[in-house]
Amino acid sequence: MVSSIIPPKAIGGAADAARMQNVVGFYEKLPRGAAPAPKPRGLIQWYQYRYMGQKASPMPIVHAVGALIFLGYAQNYYFHLRHHKNNAH
Amino acid sequence: MSNFINVISPLDQFEVRNLLSLDAPILGNLSLSLTNIGLYLTIAGYLVFIIGLLSSNNNKIVPNAWSISQESIYATVHSIVTGQINEKNGQVYFPFMYVLFVFILVNNLIGMVPYSFAATSHFILTFSLSFTVVLGATILGFSKHGLKFFSLFVPAGCPLALLPLLVMIEFISYLARNVSLGLRLAANILSGHMLLNILSGFTYNIMTSGFLFFFLGLFPLAFIIAFSGLELGIAFIQAQVFVVLSCSYIKDGLDLH
């Protein structure tokens, strides 16, 4: 009765030796150390890596606002502002 | 007379213009056009998509600042939906509410950019949203409760003599939801942009009329900048209010008070 509890049969048991080796082998093959940093490929991934990756910065907001101002000014200039170049009101 | 023709209306900024159009004398004079409202809605859509895509932080568990911003929007809308509708049944409506919130928020914010166009200041857009939401909530109520849905118009414990009057009032208030939901959003954005436009026109005239007036004009300029900050807050608040009320209308359709 006591022998079934102490020592546990699973440890060092001959039947489990192969399986234990499998487990050890599995963990041995796993990559060690810090995970490699992903290399950006292409323009969008580069942008993500540069501004929205580990060093997250608020610059994408500035870029979006800048692009919107450019687009909006171009439209305002075409439809309206160019007609007021020499007669401001 | 010619001086008066050139006066800019503060409503000029909301004008819908044709940017690209295709007119063909086929299929009943087909006319496809890209207007500036269409352009800015498309830009808003792509902006949301790209930000969502890029702020994933390479699917790492620990977020960076961009993924935290996305997660906090998610958490905010999730708490609104579960708080307003139901802890369990409300989850189904979360994707719709999230899209609604982000759509309104991004369009409000794009409207705040100088020279840009505020799509949410147009009643055609906000009424389309609000009528769709309220109509959807009504269809939801009918499909769930059948004709018992009309008990929504009967306040609990109402005396029989007052019933016709109260039902009329409740019915009108139910119909008014359609208008009030969209009106609130568009009127807020419209009035804010018009106020900023009028004030900055005044300030421009003050500051360009003399050396001393330039420095005098710095006070109204500071006020305008402060008011722009307030408008930024309104952009967030209105998106939140729209979603909260949409949730409460859906809850009315689901639970009938």
GROMACS .gro file of C-alpha atoms in nm:
model
  346
    1MET     CA    1   0.000   0.000   0.000
    2VAL     CA    2   0.269   0.244   0.103
    3SER     CA    3   0.496   0.133  -0.181
    4SER     CA    4   0.239   0.252  -0.435
    5ILE     CA    5   0.278   0.606  -0.297
    6ILE     CA    6   0.648   0.616  -0.211
    7PRO     CA    7   0.847   0.622  -0.433
    8PRO     CA    8   0.624   0.743  -0.719
    9LYS     CA    9   0.642   0.491  -0.998
   10ALA     CA   10   0.636   0.747  -1.275
   11ILE     CA   11   0.981   0.883  -1.191
   12GLY     CA   12   1.264   0.678  -1.332
   13GLY     CA   13   1.025   0.410  -1.446
   14ALA     CA   14   1.168   0.210  -1.733
   15ALA     CA   15   0.843   0.224  -1.930
   16ASP     CA   16   0.846   0.605  -1.935
   17ALA     CA   17   1.214   0.655  -2.017
   18ALA     CA   18   1.163   0.694  -2.394
   19ARG     CA   19   0.880   0.935  -2.347
   20MET     CA   20   1.086   1.142  -2.105
   21GLN     CA   21   1.361   1.160  -2.368
   22ASN     CA   22   1.104   1.292  -2.614
   23VAL     CA   23   1.005   1.566  -2.374
   24VAL     CA   24   1.368   1.661  -2.310
   25GLY     CA   25   1.438   1.658  -2.683
   26PHE     CA   26   1.140   1.882  -2.752
   27TYR     CA   27   1.256   2.143  -2.507
   28GLU     CA   28   1.615   2.118  -2.625
   29LYS     CA   29   1.513   2.204  -2.979
   30LEU     CA   30   1.319   2.514  -2.878
   31PRO     CA   31   1.493   2.843  -2.961
   32ARG     CA   32   1.660   3.004  -2.664
   33GLY     CA   33   1.706   3.362  -2.553
   34ALA     CA   34   1.503   3.663  -2.659
   35ALA     CA   35   1.281   3.626  -2.964
   36PRO     CA   36   1.441   3.775  -3.275
   37ALA     CA   37   1.304   4.116  -3.369
   38PRO     CA   38   1.088   4.093  -3.683
   39LYS     CA   39   1.255   4.243  -3.990
   40PRO     CA   40   1.031   4.493  -4.167
   41ARG     CA   41   0.964   4.411  -4.532
   42GLY     CA   42   0.808   4.663  -4.762
   43LEU     CA   43   0.704   5.022  -4.709
   44ILE     CA   44   0.405   4.960  -4.481
   45GLN     CA   45   0.595   4.724  -4.249
   46TRP     CA   46   0.884   4.969  -4.240
   47TYR     CA   47   0.642   5.243  -4.138
   48GLN     CA   48   0.497   5.021  -3.867
   49TYR     CA   49   0.844   4.926  -3.744
   50ARG     CA   50   0.960   5.290  -3.745
   51TYR     CA   51   0.662   5.462  -3.583
   52MET     CA   52   0.424   5.203  -3.438
   53GLY     CA   53   0.653   4.928  -3.318
   54GLN     CA   54   0.852   4.902  -2.995
   55LYS     CA   55   0.931   5.273  -3.005
   56ALA     CA   56   0.574   5.392  -3.055
   57SER     CA   57   0.555   5.759  -3.142
   58PRO     CA   58   0.268   5.998  -3.208
   59MET     CA   59   0.417   6.090  -3.548
   60PRO     CA   60   0.155   5.894  -3.753
   61ILE     CA   61  -0.105   6.141  -3.623
   62VAL     CA   62   0.111   6.430  -3.743
   63HIS     CA   63   0.154   6.259  -4.081
   64ALA     CA   64  -0.220   6.201  -4.118
   65VAL     CA   65  -0.300   6.560  -4.021
   66GLY     CA   66  -0.032   6.688  -4.258
   67ALA     CA   67  -0.168   6.483  -4.546
   68LEU     CA   68  -0.523   6.600  -4.470
   69ILE     CA   69  -0.415   6.965  -4.460
   70PHE     CA   70  -0.238   6.924  -4.795
   71LEU     CA   71  -0.540   6.759  -4.953
   72GLY     CA   72  -0.781   7.010  -4.802
   73TYR     CA   73  -0.571   7.309  -4.901
   74ALA     CA   74  -0.543   7.181  -5.256
   75GLN     CA   75  -0.921   7.159  -5.278
   76ASN     CA   76  -0.974   7.497  -5.112
   77TYR     CA   77  -0.720   7.653  -5.346
   78TYR     CA   78  -0.879   7.507  -5.656
   79PHE     CA   79  -1.238   7.592  -5.569
   80HIS     CA   80  -1.199   7.912  -5.378
   81LEU     CA   81  -0.868   8.064  -5.273
   82ARG     CA   82  -0.718   8.118  -5.620
   83HIS     CA   83  -1.003   8.353  -5.701
   84HIS     CA   84  -0.902   8.577  -5.412
   85LYS     CA   85  -0.531   8.603  -5.478
   86ASN     CA   86  -0.531   8.973  -5.557
   87ASN     CA   87  -0.846   9.090  -5.391
   88ALA     CA   88  -0.848   8.980  -5.032
   89HIS     CA   89  -1.165   9.038  -4.838
   90MET     CA   90  -2.224   9.551  -5.507
   91SER     CA   91  -1.926   9.341  -5.612
   92ASN     CA   92  -1.790   9.369  -5.260
   93PHE     CA   93  -2.090   9.185  -5.124
   94ILE     CA   94  -2.066   8.899  -5.368
   95ASN     CA   95  -1.726   8.805  -5.232
   96VAL     CA   96  -1.833   8.782  -4.868
   97ILE     CA   97  -1.760   8.430  -4.746
   98SER     CA   98  -2.044   8.257  -4.575
   99PRO     CA   99  -1.950   8.050  -4.270
  100LEU     CA  100  -2.145   7.774  -4.438
  101ASP     CA  101  -1.905   7.768  -4.734
  102GLN     CA  102  -1.690   7.507  -4.563
  103PHE     CA  103  -1.977   7.258  -4.568
  104GLU     CA  104  -2.044   7.284  -4.940
  105VAL     CA  105  -2.052   6.947  -5.114
  106ARG     CA  106  -1.852   6.971  -5.437
  107ASN     CA  107  -1.807   6.736  -5.725
  108LEU     CA  108  -1.448   6.630  -5.753
  109LEU     CA  109  -1.481   6.364  -6.020
  110SER     CA  110  -1.787   6.277  -6.215
  111LEU     CA  111  -1.888   6.044  -6.488
  112ASP     CA  112  -2.199   6.137  -6.683
  113ALA     CA  113  -2.320   5.906  -6.952
  114PRO     CA  114  -2.645   5.907  -7.147
  115ILE     CA  115  -2.708   5.541  -7.068
  116LEU     CA  116  -2.922   5.365  -6.807
  117GLY     CA  117  -3.137   5.676  -6.759
  118ASN     CA  118  -2.857   5.934  -6.770
  119LEU     CA  119  -2.613   5.759  -6.544
  120SER     CA  120  -2.422   5.999  -6.323
  121LEU     CA  121  -2.150   5.867  -6.098
  122SER     CA  122  -1.959   6.124  -5.902
  123LEU     CA  123  -1.705   6.146  -5.625
  124THR     CA  124  -1.788   6.441  -5.404
  125ASN     CA  125  -1.575   6.579  -5.125
  126ILE     CA  126  -1.799   6.417  -4.861
  127GLY     CA  127  -1.751   6.083  -5.036
  128LEU     CA  128  -1.378   6.139  -5.053
  129TYR     CA  129  -1.348   6.221  -4.684
  130LEU     CA  130  -1.565   5.928  -4.578
  131THR     CA  131  -1.344   5.701  -4.787
  132ILE     CA  132  -1.032   5.852  -4.630
  133ALA     CA  133  -1.182   5.797  -4.283
  134GLY     CA  134  -1.253   5.434  -4.368
  135TYR     CA  135  -0.900   5.371  -4.490
  136LEU     CA  136  -0.752   5.558  -4.195
  137VAL     CA  137  -0.939   5.339  -3.946
  138PHE     CA  138  -0.837   5.028  -4.139
  139ILE     CA  139  -0.470   5.121  -4.161
  140ILE     CA  140  -0.442   5.230  -3.797
  141GLY     CA  141  -0.614   4.909  -3.688
  142LEU     CA  142  -0.376   4.707  -3.902
  143LEU     CA  143  -0.055   4.881  -3.799
  144SER     CA  144  -0.123   4.914  -3.427
  145SER     CA  145  -0.127   4.538  -3.371
  146ASN     CA  146   0.232   4.553  -3.233
  147ASN     CA  147   0.314   4.234  -3.432
  148ASN     CA  148   0.050   4.044  -3.232
  149LYS     CA  149   0.257   4.053  -2.915
  150ILE     CA  150   0.075   4.007  -2.586
  151VAL     CA  151   0.238   4.309  -2.423
  152PRO     CA  152   0.094   4.612  -2.602
  153ASN     CA  153   0.272   4.926  -2.711
  154ALA     CA  154   0.118   5.273  -2.697
  155TRP     CA  155  -0.069   5.227  -3.026
  156SER     CA  156  -0.225   4.896  -2.935
  157ILE     CA  157  -0.317   5.034  -2.592
  158SER     CA  158  -0.504   5.314  -2.771
  159GLN     CA  159  -0.697   5.056  -2.973
  160GLU     CA  160  -0.764   4.841  -2.668
  161SER     CA  161  -0.890   5.135  -2.466
  162ILE     CA  162  -1.136   5.230  -2.741
  163TYR     CA  163  -1.245   4.866  -2.744
  164ALA     CA  164  -1.284   4.861  -2.365
  165THR     CA  165  -1.472   5.191  -2.363
  166VAL     CA  166  -1.727   5.080  -2.621
  167HIS     CA  167  -1.753   4.737  -2.462
  168SER     CA  168  -1.836   4.886  -2.124
  169ILE     CA  169  -2.094   5.117  -2.285
  170VAL     CA  170  -2.263   4.829  -2.466
  171THR     CA  171  -2.265   4.585  -2.173
  172GLY     CA  172  -2.367   4.860  -1.932
  173GLN     CA  173  -2.649   4.994  -2.147
  174ILE     CA  174  -2.796   4.680  -2.301
  175ASN     CA  175  -2.708   4.373  -2.102
  176GLU     CA  176  -2.402   4.204  -1.957
  177LYS     CA  177  -2.472   3.889  -2.160
  178ASN     CA  178  -2.713   3.965  -2.444
  179GLY     CA  179  -2.554   4.300  -2.520
  180GLN     CA  180  -2.236   4.142  -2.656
  181VAL     CA  181  -2.405   4.067  -2.990
  182TYR     CA  182  -2.441   4.438  -3.059
  183PHE     CA  183  -2.082   4.522  -2.971
  184PRO     CA  184  -1.932   4.499  -3.324
  185PHE     CA  185  -2.196   4.735  -3.464
  186MET     CA  186  -2.152   4.982  -3.181
  187TYR     CA  187  -1.774   4.970  -3.210
  188VAL     CA  188  -1.790   5.048  -3.581
  189LEU     CA  189  -2.043   5.324  -3.519
  190PHE     CA  190  -1.825   5.480  -3.250
  191VAL     CA  191  -1.502   5.467  -3.448
  192PHE     CA  192  -1.672   5.589  -3.766
  193ILE     CA  193  -1.826   5.894  -3.597
  194LEU     CA  194  -1.514   5.967  -3.392
  195VAL     CA  195  -1.274   5.954  -3.687
  196ASN     CA  196  -1.502   6.163  -3.906
  197ASN     CA  197  -1.540   6.421  -3.628
  198LEU     CA  198  -1.163   6.435  -3.584
  199ILE     CA  199  -1.096   6.461  -3.957
  200GLY     CA  200  -1.339   6.752  -3.961
  201MET     CA  201  -1.121   6.928  -3.702
  202VAL     CA  202  -0.818   6.935  -3.934
  203PRO     CA  203  -0.777   7.280  -4.096
  204TYR     CA  204  -0.899   7.308  -4.460
  205SER     CA  205  -1.063   6.971  -4.415
  206PHE     CA  206  -1.426   6.870  -4.444
  207ALA     CA  207  -1.654   6.769  -4.157
  208ALA     CA  208  -1.866   6.485  -4.295
  209THR     CA  209  -2.059   6.445  -3.967
  210SER     CA  210  -2.185   6.803  -3.991
  211HIS     CA  211  -2.412   6.694  -4.275
  212PHE     CA  212  -2.762   6.600  -4.176
  213ILE     CA  213  -2.789   6.362  -4.468
  214LEU     CA  214  -2.519   6.146  -4.310
  215THR     CA  215  -2.625   6.167  -3.946
  216PHE     CA  216  -2.995   6.122  -4.027
  217SER     CA  217  -2.910   5.817  -4.236
  218LEU     CA  218  -2.731   5.672  -3.936
  219SER     CA  219  -2.996   5.764  -3.679
  220PHE     CA  220  -3.296   5.654  -3.887
  221THR     CA  221  -3.121   5.325  -3.960
  222VAL     CA  222  -3.044   5.264  -3.593
  223VAL     CA  223  -3.395   5.346  -3.468
  224LEU     CA  224  -3.565   5.157  -3.751
  225GLY     CA  225  -3.338   4.859  -3.680
  226ALA     CA  226  -3.424   4.873  -3.310
  227THR     CA  227  -3.795   4.882  -3.400
  228ILE     CA  228  -3.765   4.581  -3.632
  229LEU     CA  229  -3.571   4.406  -3.354
  230GLY     CA  230  -3.852   4.480  -3.108
  231PHE     CA  231  -4.121   4.352  -3.344
  232SER     CA  232  -3.930   4.036  -3.427
  233LYS     CA  233  -3.869   3.962  -3.060
  234HIS     CA  234  -4.205   4.060  -2.909
  235GLY     CA  235  -4.450   4.069  -3.198
  236LEU     CA  236  -4.743   4.301  -3.137
  237LYS     CA  237  -4.654   4.320  -2.768
  238PHE     CA  238  -4.390   4.567  -2.884
  239PHE     CA  239  -4.664   4.834  -2.862
  240SER     CA  240  -4.660   4.800  -2.483
  241LEU     CA  241  -4.349   5.017  -2.511
  242PHE     CA  242  -4.588   5.308  -2.557
  243VAL     CA  243  -4.780   5.234  -2.236
  244PRO     CA  244  -4.606   5.363  -1.923
  245ALA     CA  245  -4.634   5.132  -1.622
  246GLY     CA  246  -4.912   5.211  -1.373
  247CYS     CA  247  -5.080   5.463  -1.597
  248PRO     CA  248  -5.445   5.551  -1.522
  249LEU     CA  249  -5.685   5.433  -1.793
  250ALA     CA  250  -5.826   5.779  -1.856
  251LEU     CA  251  -5.485   5.918  -1.937
  252LEU     CA  252  -5.387   5.623  -2.159
  253PRO     CA  253  -5.478   5.770  -2.502
  254LEU     CA  254  -5.289   6.090  -2.430
  255LEU     CA  255  -4.984   5.914  -2.288
  256VAL     CA  256  -4.970   5.665  -2.573
  257MET     CA  257  -4.976   5.954  -2.818
  258ILE     CA  258  -4.697   6.132  -2.631
  259GLU     CA  259  -4.487   5.816  -2.608
  260PHE     CA  260  -4.543   5.745  -2.977
  261ILE     CA  261  -4.436   6.095  -3.077
  262SER     CA  262  -4.133   6.077  -2.851
  263TYR     CA  263  -4.043   5.743  -3.007
  264LEU     CA  264  -4.063   5.896  -3.354
  265ALA     CA  265  -3.864   6.198  -3.237
  266ARG     CA  266  -3.573   5.967  -3.151
  267ASN     CA  267  -3.508   5.929  -3.523
  268VAL     CA  268  -3.455   6.299  -3.562
  269SER     CA  269  -3.300   6.388  -3.229
  270LEU     CA  270  -3.023   6.129  -3.251
  271GLY     CA  271  -2.896   6.256  -3.585
  272LEU     CA  272  -2.976   6.620  -3.519
  273ARG     CA  273  -2.769   6.623  -3.200
  274LEU     CA  274  -2.454   6.501  -3.372
  275ALA     CA  275  -2.476   6.718  -3.684
  276ALA     CA  276  -2.588   7.032  -3.498
  277ASN     CA  277  -2.300   7.005  -3.253
  278ILE     CA  278  -2.036   6.964  -3.521
  279LEU     CA  279  -2.198   7.223  -3.750
  280SER     CA  280  -2.230   7.488  -3.481
  281GLY     CA  281  -1.875   7.435  -3.356
  282HIS     CA  282  -1.724   7.469  -3.701
  283MET     CA  283  -1.936   7.773  -3.784
  284LEU     CA  284  -1.844   7.944  -3.459
  285LEU     CA  285  -1.473   7.883  -3.514
  286ASN     CA  286  -1.505   8.008  -3.872
  287ILE     CA  287  -1.686   8.329  -3.775
  288LEU     CA  288  -1.454   8.404  -3.483
  289SER     CA  289  -1.140   8.343  -3.687
  290GLY     CA  290  -1.275   8.569  -3.962
  291PHE     CA  291  -1.321   8.847  -3.709
  292THR     CA  292  -0.981   8.785  -3.554
  293TYR     CA  293  -0.813   8.786  -3.895
  294ASN     CA  294  -0.968   9.124  -3.970
  295ILE     CA  295  -0.861   9.261  -3.631
  296MET     CA  296  -0.505   9.134  -3.657
  297THR     CA  297  -0.446   9.259  -4.010
  298SER     CA  298  -0.578   9.610  -3.951
  299GLY     CA  299  -0.278   9.757  -3.772
  300PHE     CA  300   0.034   9.704  -3.564
  301LEU     CA  301  -0.139   9.754  -3.231
  302PHE     CA  302  -0.438   9.555  -3.343
  303PHE     CA  303  -0.214   9.258  -3.418
  304PHE     CA  304  -0.129   9.228  -3.049
  305LEU     CA  305  -0.485   9.307  -2.950
  306GLY     CA  306  -0.598   9.021  -3.172
  307LEU     CA  307  -0.392   8.771  -2.976
  308PHE     CA  308  -0.664   8.760  -2.709
  309PRO     CA  309  -0.942   8.640  -2.940
  310LEU     CA  310  -0.686   8.409  -3.103
  311ALA     CA  311  -0.617   8.247  -2.765
  312PHE     CA  312  -0.992   8.208  -2.722
  313ILE     CA  313  -1.019   8.040  -3.062
  314ILE     CA  314  -0.740   7.798  -2.977
  315ALA     CA  315  -0.909   7.715  -2.647
  316PHE     CA  316  -1.235   7.664  -2.831
  317SER     CA  317  -1.064   7.427  -3.074
  318GLY     CA  318  -0.968   7.218  -2.771
  319LEU     CA  319  -1.330   7.218  -2.664
  320GLU     CA  320  -1.432   7.107  -3.014
  321LEU     CA  321  -1.184   6.821  -2.988
  322GLY     CA  322  -1.360   6.715  -2.669
  323ILE     CA  323  -1.699   6.749  -2.838
  324ALA     CA  324  -1.576   6.520  -3.118
  325PHE     CA  325  -1.522   6.245  -2.860
  326ILE     CA  326  -1.830   6.319  -2.653
  327GLN     CA  327  -2.068   6.322  -2.947
  328ALA     CA  328  -1.940   5.986  -3.071
  329GLN     CA  329  -1.991   5.845  -2.722
  330VAL     CA  330  -2.338   6.000  -2.683
  331PHE     CA  331  -2.448   5.861  -3.019
  332VAL     CA  332  -2.340   5.511  -2.921
  333VAL     CA  333  -2.491   5.531  -2.570
  334LEU     CA  334  -2.828   5.639  -2.710
  335SER     CA  335  -2.821   5.380  -2.988
  336CYS     CA  336  -2.760   5.115  -2.721
  337SER     CA  337  -3.047   5.243  -2.508
  338TYR     CA  338  -3.283   5.236  -2.809
  339ILE     CA  339  -3.181   4.880  -2.885
  340LYS     CA  340  -3.238   4.792  -2.521
  341ASP     CA  341  -3.588   4.939  -2.543
  342GLY     CA  342  -3.656   4.715  -2.841
  343LEU     CA  343  -3.516   4.413  -2.659
  344ASP     CA  344  -3.664   4.455  -2.312
  345LEU     CA  345  -3.963   4.692  -2.358
  346HIS     CA  346  -3.875   4.900  -2.050
   0.00000   0.00000   0.00000
